[in-house]
Coordinates of C-alpha atoms in Angstrom, one line a residue:
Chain A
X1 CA -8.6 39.9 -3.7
X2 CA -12.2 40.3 -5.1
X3 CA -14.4 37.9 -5.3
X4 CA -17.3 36.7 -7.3
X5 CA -20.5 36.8 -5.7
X6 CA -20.5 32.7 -6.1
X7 CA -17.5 32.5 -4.3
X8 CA -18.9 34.6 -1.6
X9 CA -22.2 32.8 -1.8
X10 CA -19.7 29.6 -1.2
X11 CA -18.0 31.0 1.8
X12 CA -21.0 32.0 3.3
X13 CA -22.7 28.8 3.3
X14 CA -19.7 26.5 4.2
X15 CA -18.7 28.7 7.0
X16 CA -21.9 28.0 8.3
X17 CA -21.9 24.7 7.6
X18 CA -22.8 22.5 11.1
X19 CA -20.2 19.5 11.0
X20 CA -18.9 16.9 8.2
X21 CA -22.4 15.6 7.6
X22 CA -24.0 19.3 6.4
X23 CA -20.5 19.8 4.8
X24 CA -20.8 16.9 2.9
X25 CA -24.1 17.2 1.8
X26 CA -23.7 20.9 1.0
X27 CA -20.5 19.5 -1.3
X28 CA -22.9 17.4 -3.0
X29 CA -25.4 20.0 -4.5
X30 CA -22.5 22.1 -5.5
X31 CA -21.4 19.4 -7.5
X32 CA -24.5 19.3 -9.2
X33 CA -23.7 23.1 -10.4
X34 CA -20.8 22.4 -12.4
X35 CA -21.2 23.3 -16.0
X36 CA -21.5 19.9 -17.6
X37 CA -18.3 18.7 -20.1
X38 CA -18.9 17.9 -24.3
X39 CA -17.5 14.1 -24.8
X40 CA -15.2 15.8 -27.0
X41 CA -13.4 17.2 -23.4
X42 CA -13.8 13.9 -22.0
X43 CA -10.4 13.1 -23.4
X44 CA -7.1 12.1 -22.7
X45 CA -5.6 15.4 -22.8
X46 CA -7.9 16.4 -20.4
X47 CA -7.6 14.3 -17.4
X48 CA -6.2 15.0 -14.4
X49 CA -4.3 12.0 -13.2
X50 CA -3.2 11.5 -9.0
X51 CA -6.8 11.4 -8.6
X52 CA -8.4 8.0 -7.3
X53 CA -11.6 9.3 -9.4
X54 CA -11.8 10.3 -13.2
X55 CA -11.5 14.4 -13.4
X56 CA -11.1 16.0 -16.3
X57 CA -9.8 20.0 -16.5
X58 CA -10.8 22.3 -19.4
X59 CA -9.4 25.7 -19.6
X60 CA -10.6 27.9 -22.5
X61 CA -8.9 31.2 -22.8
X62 CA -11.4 34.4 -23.2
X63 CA -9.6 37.4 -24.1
X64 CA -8.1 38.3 -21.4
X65 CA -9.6 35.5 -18.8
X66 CA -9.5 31.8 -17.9
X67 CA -13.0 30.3 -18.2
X68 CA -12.5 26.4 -16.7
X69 CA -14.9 23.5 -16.9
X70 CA -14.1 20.6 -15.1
X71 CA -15.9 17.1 -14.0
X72 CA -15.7 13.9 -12.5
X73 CA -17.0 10.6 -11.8
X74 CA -17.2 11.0 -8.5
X75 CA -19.9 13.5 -6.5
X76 CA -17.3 14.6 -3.5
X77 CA -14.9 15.5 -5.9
X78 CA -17.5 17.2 -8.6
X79 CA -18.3 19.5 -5.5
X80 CA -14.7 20.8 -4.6
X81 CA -14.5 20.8 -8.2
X82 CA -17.1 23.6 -8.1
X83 CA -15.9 25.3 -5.0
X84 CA -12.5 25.5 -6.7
X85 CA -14.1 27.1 -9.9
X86 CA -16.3 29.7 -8.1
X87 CA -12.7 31.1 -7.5
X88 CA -11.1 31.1 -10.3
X89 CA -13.5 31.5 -12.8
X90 CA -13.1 35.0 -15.2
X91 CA -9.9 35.9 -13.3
X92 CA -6.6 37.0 -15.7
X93 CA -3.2 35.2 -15.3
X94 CA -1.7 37.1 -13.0
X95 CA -4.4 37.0 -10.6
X96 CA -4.8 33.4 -11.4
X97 CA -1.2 32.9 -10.2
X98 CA -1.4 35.3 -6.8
X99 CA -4.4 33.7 -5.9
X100 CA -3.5 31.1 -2.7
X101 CA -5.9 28.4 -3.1
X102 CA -5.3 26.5 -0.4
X103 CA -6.4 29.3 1.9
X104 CA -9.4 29.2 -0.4
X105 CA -9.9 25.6 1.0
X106 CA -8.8 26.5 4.3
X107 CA -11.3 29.4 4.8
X108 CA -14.0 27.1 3.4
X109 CA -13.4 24.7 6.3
X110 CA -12.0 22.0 3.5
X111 CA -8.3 22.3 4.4
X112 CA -8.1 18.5 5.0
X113 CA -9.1 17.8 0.8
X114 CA -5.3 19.3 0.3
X115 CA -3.5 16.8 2.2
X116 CA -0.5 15.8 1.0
X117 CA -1.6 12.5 0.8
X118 CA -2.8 12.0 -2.8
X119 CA -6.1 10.1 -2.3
X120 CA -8.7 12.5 -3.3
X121 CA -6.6 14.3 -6.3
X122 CA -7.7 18.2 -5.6
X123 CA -3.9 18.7 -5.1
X124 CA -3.2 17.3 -8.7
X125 CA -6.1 19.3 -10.2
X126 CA -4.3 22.9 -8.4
X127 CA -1.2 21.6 -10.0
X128 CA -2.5 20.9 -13.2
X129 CA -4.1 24.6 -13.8
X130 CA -1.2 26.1 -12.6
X131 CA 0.3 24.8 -15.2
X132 CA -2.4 25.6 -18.0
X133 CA -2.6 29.2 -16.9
Chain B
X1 CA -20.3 -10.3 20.9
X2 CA -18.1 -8.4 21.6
X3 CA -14.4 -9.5 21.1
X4 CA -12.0 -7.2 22.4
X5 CA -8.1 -7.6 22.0
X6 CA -5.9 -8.2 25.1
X7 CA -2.7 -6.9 23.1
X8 CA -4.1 -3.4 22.3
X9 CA -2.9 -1.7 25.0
X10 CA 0.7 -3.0 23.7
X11 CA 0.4 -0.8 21.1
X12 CA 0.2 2.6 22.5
X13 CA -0.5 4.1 18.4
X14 CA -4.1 2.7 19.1
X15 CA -4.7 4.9 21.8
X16 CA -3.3 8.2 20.7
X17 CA -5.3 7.7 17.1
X18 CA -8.4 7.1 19.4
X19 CA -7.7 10.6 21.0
X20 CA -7.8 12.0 17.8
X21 CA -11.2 10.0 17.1
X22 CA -9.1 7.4 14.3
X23 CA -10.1 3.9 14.0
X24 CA -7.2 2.4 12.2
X25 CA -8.4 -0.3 10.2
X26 CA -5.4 -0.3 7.4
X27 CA -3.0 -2.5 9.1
X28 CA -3.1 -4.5 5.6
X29 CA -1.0 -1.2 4.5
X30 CA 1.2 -1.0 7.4
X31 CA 0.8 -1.4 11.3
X32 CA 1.1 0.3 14.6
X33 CA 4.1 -0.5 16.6
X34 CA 4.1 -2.5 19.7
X35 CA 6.2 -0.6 23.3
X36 CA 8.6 -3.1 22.6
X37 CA 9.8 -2.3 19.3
X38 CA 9.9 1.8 20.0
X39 CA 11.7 0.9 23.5
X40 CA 14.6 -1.2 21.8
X41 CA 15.4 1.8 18.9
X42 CA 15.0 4.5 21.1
X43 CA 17.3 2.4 23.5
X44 CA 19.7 2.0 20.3
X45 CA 19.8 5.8 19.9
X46 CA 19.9 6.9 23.5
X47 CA 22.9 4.2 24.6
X48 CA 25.1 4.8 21.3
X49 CA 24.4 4.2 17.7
X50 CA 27.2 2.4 15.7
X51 CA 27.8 1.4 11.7
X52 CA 27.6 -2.7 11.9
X53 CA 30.1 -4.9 10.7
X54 CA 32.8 -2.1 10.0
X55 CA 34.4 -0.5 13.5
X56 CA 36.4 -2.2 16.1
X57 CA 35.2 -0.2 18.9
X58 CA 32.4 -1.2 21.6
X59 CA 29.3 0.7 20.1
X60 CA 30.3 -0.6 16.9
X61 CA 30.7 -4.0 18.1
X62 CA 27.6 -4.0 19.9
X63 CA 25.3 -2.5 17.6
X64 CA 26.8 -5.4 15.2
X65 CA 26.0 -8.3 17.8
X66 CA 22.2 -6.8 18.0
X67 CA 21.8 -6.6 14.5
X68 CA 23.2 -9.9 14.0
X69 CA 20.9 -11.0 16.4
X70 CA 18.1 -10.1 14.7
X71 CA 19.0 -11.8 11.6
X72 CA 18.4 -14.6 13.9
X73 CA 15.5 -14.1 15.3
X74 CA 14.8 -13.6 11.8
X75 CA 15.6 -17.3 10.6
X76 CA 14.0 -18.8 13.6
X77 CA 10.8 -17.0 13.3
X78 CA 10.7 -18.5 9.2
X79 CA 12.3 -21.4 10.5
X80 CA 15.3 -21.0 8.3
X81 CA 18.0 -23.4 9.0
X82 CA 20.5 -20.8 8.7
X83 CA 20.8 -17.0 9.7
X84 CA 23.1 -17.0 6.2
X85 CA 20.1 -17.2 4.6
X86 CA 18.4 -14.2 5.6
X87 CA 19.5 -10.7 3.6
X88 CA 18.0 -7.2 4.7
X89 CA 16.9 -5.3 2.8
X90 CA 15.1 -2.0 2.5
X91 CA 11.6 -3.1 2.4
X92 CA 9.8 -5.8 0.3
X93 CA 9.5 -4.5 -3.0
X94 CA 13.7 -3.4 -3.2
X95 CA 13.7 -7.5 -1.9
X96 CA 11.5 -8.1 -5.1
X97 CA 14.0 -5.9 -7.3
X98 CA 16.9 -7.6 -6.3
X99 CA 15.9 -11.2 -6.8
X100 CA 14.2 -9.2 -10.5
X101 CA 18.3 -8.2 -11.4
X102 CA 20.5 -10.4 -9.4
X103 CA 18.8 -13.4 -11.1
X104 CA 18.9 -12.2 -14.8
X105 CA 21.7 -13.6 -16.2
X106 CA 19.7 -16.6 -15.6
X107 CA 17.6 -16.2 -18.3
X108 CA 17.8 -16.2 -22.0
X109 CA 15.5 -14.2 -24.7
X110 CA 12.2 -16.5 -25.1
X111 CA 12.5 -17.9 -21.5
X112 CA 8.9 -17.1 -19.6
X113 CA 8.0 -15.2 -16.5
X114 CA 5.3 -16.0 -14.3
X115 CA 3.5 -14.8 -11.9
X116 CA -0.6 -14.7 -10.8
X117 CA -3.1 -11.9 -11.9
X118 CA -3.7 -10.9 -8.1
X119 CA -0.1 -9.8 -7.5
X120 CA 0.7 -6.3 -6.1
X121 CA 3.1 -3.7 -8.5
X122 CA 6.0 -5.0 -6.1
X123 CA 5.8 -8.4 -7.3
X124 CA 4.6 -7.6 -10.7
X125 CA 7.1 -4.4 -12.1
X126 CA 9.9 -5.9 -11.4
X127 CA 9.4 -9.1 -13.1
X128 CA 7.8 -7.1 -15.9
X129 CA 10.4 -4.7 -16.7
X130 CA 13.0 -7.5 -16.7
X131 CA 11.1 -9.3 -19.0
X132 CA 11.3 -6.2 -21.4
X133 CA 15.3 -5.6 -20.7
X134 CA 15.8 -8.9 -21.1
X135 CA 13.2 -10.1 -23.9
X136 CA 11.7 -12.9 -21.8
X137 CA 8.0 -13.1 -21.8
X138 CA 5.6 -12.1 -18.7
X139 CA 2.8 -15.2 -18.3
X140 CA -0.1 -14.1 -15.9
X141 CA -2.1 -17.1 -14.1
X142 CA -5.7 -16.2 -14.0
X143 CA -7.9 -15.8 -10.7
X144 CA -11.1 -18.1 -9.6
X145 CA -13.6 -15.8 -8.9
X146 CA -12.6 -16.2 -5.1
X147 CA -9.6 -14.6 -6.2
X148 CA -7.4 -17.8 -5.5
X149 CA -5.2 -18.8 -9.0
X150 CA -7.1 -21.2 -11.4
X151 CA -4.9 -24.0 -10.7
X152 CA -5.8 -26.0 -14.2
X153 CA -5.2 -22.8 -16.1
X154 CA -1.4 -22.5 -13.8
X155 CA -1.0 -26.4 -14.8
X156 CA -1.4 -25.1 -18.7
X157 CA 0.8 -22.2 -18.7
X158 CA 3.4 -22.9 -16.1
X159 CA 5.6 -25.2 -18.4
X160 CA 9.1 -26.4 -19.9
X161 CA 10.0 -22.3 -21.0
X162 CA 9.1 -21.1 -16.8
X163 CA 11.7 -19.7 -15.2
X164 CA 10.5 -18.5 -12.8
X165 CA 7.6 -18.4 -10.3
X166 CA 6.7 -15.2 -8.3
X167 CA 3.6 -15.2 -6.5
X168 CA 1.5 -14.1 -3.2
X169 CA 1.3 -15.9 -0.6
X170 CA -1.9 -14.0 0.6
X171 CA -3.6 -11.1 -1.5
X172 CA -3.7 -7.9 -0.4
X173 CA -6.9 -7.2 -2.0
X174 CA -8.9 -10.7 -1.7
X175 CA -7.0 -11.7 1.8
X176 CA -7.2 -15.1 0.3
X177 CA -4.5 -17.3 0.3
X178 CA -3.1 -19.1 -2.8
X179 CA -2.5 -22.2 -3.5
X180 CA 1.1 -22.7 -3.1
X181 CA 1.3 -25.7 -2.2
X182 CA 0.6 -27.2 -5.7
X183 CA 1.8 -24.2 -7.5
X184 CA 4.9 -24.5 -6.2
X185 CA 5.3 -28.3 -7.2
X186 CA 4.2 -27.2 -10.8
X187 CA 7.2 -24.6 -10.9
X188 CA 9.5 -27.1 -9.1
X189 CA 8.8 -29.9 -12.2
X190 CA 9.8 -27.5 -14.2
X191 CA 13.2 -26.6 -12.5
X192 CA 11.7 -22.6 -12.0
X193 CA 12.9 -20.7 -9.7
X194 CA 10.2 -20.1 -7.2
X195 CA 9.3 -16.6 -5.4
X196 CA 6.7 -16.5 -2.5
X197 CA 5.8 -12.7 -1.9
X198 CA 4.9 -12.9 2.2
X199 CA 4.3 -9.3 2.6
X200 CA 0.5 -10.2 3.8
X201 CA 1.1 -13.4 4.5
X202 CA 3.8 -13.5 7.1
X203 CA 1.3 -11.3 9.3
X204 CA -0.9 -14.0 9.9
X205 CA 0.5 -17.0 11.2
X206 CA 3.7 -19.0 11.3
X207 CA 5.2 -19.9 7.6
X208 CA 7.7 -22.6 7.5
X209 CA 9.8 -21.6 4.9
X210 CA 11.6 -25.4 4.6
X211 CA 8.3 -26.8 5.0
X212 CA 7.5 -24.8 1.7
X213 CA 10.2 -25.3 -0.4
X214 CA 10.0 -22.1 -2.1
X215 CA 13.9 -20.9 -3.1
X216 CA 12.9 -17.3 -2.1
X217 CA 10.5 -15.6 0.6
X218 CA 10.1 -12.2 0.9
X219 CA 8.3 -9.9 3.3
X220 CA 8.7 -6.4 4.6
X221 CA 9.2 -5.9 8.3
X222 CA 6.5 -2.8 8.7
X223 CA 3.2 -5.1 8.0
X224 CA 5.0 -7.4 10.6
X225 CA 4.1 -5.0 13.5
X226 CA 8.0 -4.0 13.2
X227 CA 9.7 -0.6 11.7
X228 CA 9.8 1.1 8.3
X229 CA 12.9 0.4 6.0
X230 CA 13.4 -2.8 6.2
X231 CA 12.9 -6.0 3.9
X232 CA 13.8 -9.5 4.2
X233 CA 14.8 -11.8 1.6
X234 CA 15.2 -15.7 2.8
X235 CA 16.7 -17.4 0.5
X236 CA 17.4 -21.8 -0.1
X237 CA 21.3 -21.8 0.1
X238 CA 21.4 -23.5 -3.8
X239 CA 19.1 -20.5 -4.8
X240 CA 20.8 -17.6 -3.4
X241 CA 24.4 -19.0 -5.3
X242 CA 22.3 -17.9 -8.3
X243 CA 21.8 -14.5 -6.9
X244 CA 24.4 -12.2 -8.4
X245 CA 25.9 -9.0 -7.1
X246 CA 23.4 -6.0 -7.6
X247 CA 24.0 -3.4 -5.7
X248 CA 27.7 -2.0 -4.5
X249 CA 29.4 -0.2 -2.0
X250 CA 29.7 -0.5 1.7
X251 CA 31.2 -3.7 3.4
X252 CA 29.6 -6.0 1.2
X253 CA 33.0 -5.8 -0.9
X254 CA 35.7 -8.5 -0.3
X255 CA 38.3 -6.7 -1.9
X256 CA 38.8 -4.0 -4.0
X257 CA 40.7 -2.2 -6.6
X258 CA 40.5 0.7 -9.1
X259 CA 39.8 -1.8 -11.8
X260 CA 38.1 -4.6 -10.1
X261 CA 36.5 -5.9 -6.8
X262 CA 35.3 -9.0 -5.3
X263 CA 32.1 -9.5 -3.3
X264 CA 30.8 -11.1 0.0
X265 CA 28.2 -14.0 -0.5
X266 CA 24.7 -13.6 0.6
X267 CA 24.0 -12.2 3.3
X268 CA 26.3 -9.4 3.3
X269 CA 27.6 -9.6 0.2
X270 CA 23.6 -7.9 -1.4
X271 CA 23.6 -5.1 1.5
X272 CA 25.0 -2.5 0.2
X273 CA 25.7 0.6 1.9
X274 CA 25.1 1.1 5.8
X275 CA 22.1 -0.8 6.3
X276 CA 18.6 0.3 8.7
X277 CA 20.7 -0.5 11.3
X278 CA 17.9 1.1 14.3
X279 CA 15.0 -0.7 12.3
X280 CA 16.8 -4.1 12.1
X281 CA 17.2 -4.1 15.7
X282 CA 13.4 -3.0 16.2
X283 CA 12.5 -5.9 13.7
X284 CA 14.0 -8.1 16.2
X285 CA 12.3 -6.8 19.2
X286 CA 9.1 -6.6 17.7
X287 CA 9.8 -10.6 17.0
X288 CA 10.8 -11.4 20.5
X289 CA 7.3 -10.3 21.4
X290 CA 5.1 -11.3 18.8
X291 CA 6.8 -14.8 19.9
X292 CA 5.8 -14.2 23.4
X293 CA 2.1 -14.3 22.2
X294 CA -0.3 -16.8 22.5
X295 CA -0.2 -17.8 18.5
X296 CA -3.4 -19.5 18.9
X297 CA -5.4 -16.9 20.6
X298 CA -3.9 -14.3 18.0
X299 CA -5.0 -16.5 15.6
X300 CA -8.7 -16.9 17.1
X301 CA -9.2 -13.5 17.6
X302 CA -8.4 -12.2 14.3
X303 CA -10.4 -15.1 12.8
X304 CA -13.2 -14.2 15.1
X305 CA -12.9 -10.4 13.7
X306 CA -13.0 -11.1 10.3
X307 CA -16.3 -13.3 11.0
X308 CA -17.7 -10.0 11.9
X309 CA -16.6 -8.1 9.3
X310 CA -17.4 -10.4 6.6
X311 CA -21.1 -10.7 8.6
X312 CA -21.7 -7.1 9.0
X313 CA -20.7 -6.3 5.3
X314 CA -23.0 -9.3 3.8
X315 CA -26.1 -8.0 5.7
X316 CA -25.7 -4.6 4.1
X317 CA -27.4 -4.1 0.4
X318 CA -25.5 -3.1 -2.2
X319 CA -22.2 -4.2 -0.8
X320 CA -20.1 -6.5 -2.9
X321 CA -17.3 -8.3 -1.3
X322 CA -14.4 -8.8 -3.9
X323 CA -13.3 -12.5 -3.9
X324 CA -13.7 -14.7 -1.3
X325 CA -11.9 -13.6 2.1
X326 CA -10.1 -15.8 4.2
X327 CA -8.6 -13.7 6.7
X328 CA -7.3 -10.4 7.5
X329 CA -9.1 -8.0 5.1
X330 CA -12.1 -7.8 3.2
X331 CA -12.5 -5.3 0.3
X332 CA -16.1 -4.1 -1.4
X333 CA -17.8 -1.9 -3.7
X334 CA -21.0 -0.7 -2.9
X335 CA -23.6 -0.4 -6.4
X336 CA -24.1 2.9 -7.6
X337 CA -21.5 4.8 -5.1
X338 CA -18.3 5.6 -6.2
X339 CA -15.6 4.4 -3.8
X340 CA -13.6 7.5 -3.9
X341 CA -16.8 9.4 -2.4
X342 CA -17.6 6.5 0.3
X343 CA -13.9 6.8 1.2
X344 CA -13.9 10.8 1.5
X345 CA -16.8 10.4 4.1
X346 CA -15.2 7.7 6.0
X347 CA -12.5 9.8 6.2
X348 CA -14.9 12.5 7.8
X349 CA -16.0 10.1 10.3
X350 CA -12.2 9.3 11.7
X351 CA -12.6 5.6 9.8
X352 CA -9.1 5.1 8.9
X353 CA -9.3 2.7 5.9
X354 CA -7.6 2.3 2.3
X355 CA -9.8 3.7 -1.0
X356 CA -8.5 3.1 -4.6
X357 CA -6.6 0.2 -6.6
X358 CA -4.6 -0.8 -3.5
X359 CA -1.2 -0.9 -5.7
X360 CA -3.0 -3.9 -8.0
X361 CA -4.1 -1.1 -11.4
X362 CA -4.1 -4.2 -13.9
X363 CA -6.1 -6.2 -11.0
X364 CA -8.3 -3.7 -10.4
X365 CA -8.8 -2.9 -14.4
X366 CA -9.7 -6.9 -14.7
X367 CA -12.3 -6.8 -12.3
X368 CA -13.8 -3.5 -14.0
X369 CA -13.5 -1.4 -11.1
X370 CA -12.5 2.0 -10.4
X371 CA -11.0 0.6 -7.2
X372 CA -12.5 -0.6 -3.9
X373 CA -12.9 0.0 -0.3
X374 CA -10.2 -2.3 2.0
X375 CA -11.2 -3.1 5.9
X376 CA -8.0 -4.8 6.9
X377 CA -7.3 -5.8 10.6
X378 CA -4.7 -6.2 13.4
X379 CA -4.1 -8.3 16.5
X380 CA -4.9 -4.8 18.4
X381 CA -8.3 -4.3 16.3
X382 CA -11.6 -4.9 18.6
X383 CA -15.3 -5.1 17.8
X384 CA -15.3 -1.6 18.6
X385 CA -13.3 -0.5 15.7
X386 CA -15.7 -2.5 13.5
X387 CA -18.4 -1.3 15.0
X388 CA -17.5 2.1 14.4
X389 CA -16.5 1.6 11.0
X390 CA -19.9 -0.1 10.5
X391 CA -21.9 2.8 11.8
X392 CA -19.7 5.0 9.9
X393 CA -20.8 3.2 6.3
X394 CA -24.8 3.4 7.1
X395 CA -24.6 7.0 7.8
X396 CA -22.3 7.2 4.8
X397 CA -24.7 5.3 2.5
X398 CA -27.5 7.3 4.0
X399 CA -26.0 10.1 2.4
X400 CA -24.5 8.9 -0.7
X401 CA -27.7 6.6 -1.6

């Protein structure tokens, strides 16, 4: 499936990535790309719960495409947050809904973030856009 | 100084996690298991596994004398006079949910519920939600900021309308211990039942349940070093005659008809269904040995750990220790980093602790925290797993600060 020059600027760097520590720094300045959120979306109907931070997830319909804005209170998360929206970002529904994710995370050397285990919430956040789209 | 652990190699979990570059320092939310628990189950399996207290047959007559046994072991190790006043159950919280519906026909509309702010969901849902079945009122002792209960404020609101008592006996977030001593005696004066939650508590030291005059204890038996799926419920003889019927089916039926039945008294008669038999059995093996431990060298040694945890997390800026800690476990903030992003880079580092609200939401929502960080120890813990975890947070914090 194509992807957005973002998403391949994301892969690129990641898969390079030396170890947790450049991972973890790299996930941090992501984070700080995210497209910042109104107050008026920091609402209710917006948050994500499972998530042991606050994340709220926007998703605004354009014509034929998903356009998502999402935050958090918490910098790890804000940066798979980003990585997650690289990908998505502009596709339709139907590509939306082919598209595996977790091999998204997987090829990004993240695959551990979608453990089953429900501490950091990227799981609940997959689960709640599959249900906006 | 180093303090290593003489009993870590009993626990062969410690070893493999090590392999995989784990430091396991969340025995607060269950431990490893010691040879001799995963000997006697797989021994249960491999010789011939049985239903208890139904068959005539050998296996089934066996496996009943070694789950029987355990319910001994049980009462000695709470120093219960009686194994009759031990029921299994599947872990602590289904404990807590049967005393929460076997005792409410005890109470009447306007009678009062109490219990501490500190207590886990287990010990706080099921009280709460029986209070909204059964219109009785939830009272909720405040917390000193140690995180003990406020005994002046307990002295005020534990009164003529308390009908019950349910409380921890250590927290799971402060790892201090209450007061129960004089709680108890203000819930006693006031003819309430009385509920001790052990789940933290029975880990650390030998609780004389006679000697604390509580009617129930309750603790689950995989903090205890022993297998998942099991709870115990001690209860005082007078108490559990309060204690109605809850859950049916299996041999805890005297008789029975289309229209009607007739129960077993405690113990059997609140297991329902086939209980954990294998687990049961491993609770009692993982007894025998904790018994054949030096209690005061366990008790030295985890005393001498938490010194070093406590030390090592006071000499670091920023952090905030929540409450007091006595023992066991310590849990922190650190200003300005969020605790879901210190635990994600833990995590990176193999540092095996427990991020978030640790099961307390209202506790955590008092204290004006998103959560918190939990360092909790076991007898197999060493200086080497703090130390590890220590190094772990500075190059955390280097990172996140």
């Amino acid at each position: 499936m194509t992807m957005s020059p973002q998403a391949q600027e994301a892969l690129k760097v990641f898969t390079q990535a030396a170890g947790w520590e450049q991972r973890a720094r790299l996930l941090m300045q992501w984070g700080e790309r995210l497209e910042p959120l109104g107050d008026e979306q920091k609402v209710e109907a917006n948050r994500v719960y499972g998530c042991e931070s606050v994340v709220w997830l926007v998703a605004e319909r354009q014509g034929e495409h998903w356009h998502f804005k999402a935050a958090s209170d918490a910098r790890m998360i804000r940066g798979l947050l980003a990585l997650l929206l690289v990908r998505v970002q502009g596709l339709e529904s139907q590509a939306l809904r082919e598209l595996d994710l977790n091999a998204w995370f997987e090829q990004l050397g993240l695959g551990r973030q979608l453990s089953p285990s429900r501490s950091n919430g990227l799981n609940a956040v997959l689960k709640r856009m599959s249900e906006l789209a | 100084m180093f303090h290593a652990s003489p009993w870590r190699s009993d626990f062969p979990a410690i070893a493999a996690l090590q392999h995989q570059q784990q430091t396991y320092l969340d025995s607060a939310a269950t431990t490893q298991k010691p040879h001799a628990l995963i000997d006697a189950i797989g021994q249960y399996y491999a010789q011939g596994a049985a239903n208890v207290h139904r068959a005539q047959h050998l296996p089934g007559s066996l496996a009943t004398r070694a789950f029987e046994a355990s319910r001994e072991k049980v009462a000695q190790w709470l120093n219960a006079s009686s194994p009759e006043q031990i029921v299994f159950t599947h872990g602590a919280t289904s404990a807590l949910n049967l005393l929460a519906y076997g005792l409410a026909e005890q109470f009447q509309p306007g009678d009062e519920l109490v219990i501490s702010a500190a207590e886990h969901h287990a010990n706080l849902l099921p009280w709460q939600q029986l209070a909204k079945r059964r219109g009785l009122s939830l009272r909720v002792l405040p917390l000193e900021a140690s995180g003990v209960v406020d005994l002046q404020a307990a002295a005020q609101i534990i009164g003529p309308r308390t009908r019950v008592l349910a409380v921890s006996q250590l927290s799971n977030v402060f790892g201090a211990w209450q007061p129960l001593s004089p709680l108890l005696a203000l819930a006693r004066a006031q003819g309430a039942i009385t509920v001790v939650d052990g789940a933290q508590g029975v880990v650390h030291g030998r609780h004389d349940v006679e000697h604390m005059q509580c009617d129930f204890y309750v603790f689950s038996s995989h903090k205890l070093y022993g297998p998942d799926g099991v709870g115990v419920l001690y209860g005082r003889r007078e108490a559990l005659q309060k204690l109605a019927h809850w859950q049916f089916g299996g041999e805890m039926v005297h008789q029975a008809d289309y229209q009607s039945a007739s129960f077993h008294p405690a113990p059997l008669g609140h297991e329902a269904g086939t209980p954990p038999i294998a687990s049961v059995i491993g609770l009692g093996a993982t007894l025998d040995y904790l018994s054949g431990l030096d209690a005061k060298a366990v008790a030295e040694h985890e005393a001498a750990l938490h010194a070093q945890l406590l030390a090592g997390l006071r000499a670091r800026s920023g952090v905030q220790l929540l409450g007091a800690p006595q023992v066991a476990l310590a849990s922190f903030v650190v200003e300005g980093v969020h605790n879901a992003d210190l635990a994600h880079l833990l995590t990176d580092q193999g540092v095996a602790v427990r991020a978030g609200h640790h099961c307390a939401m209202p506790l955590m929502k008092h204290l004006g925290l998103s959560g918190a960080i939990r360092v909790s120890l076991g007898l197999y813990n060493d200086s080497g797993d703090l130390q590890r975890f220590f190094d772990a947070l500075d190059k955390s914090l280097e990172i996140l600060v």
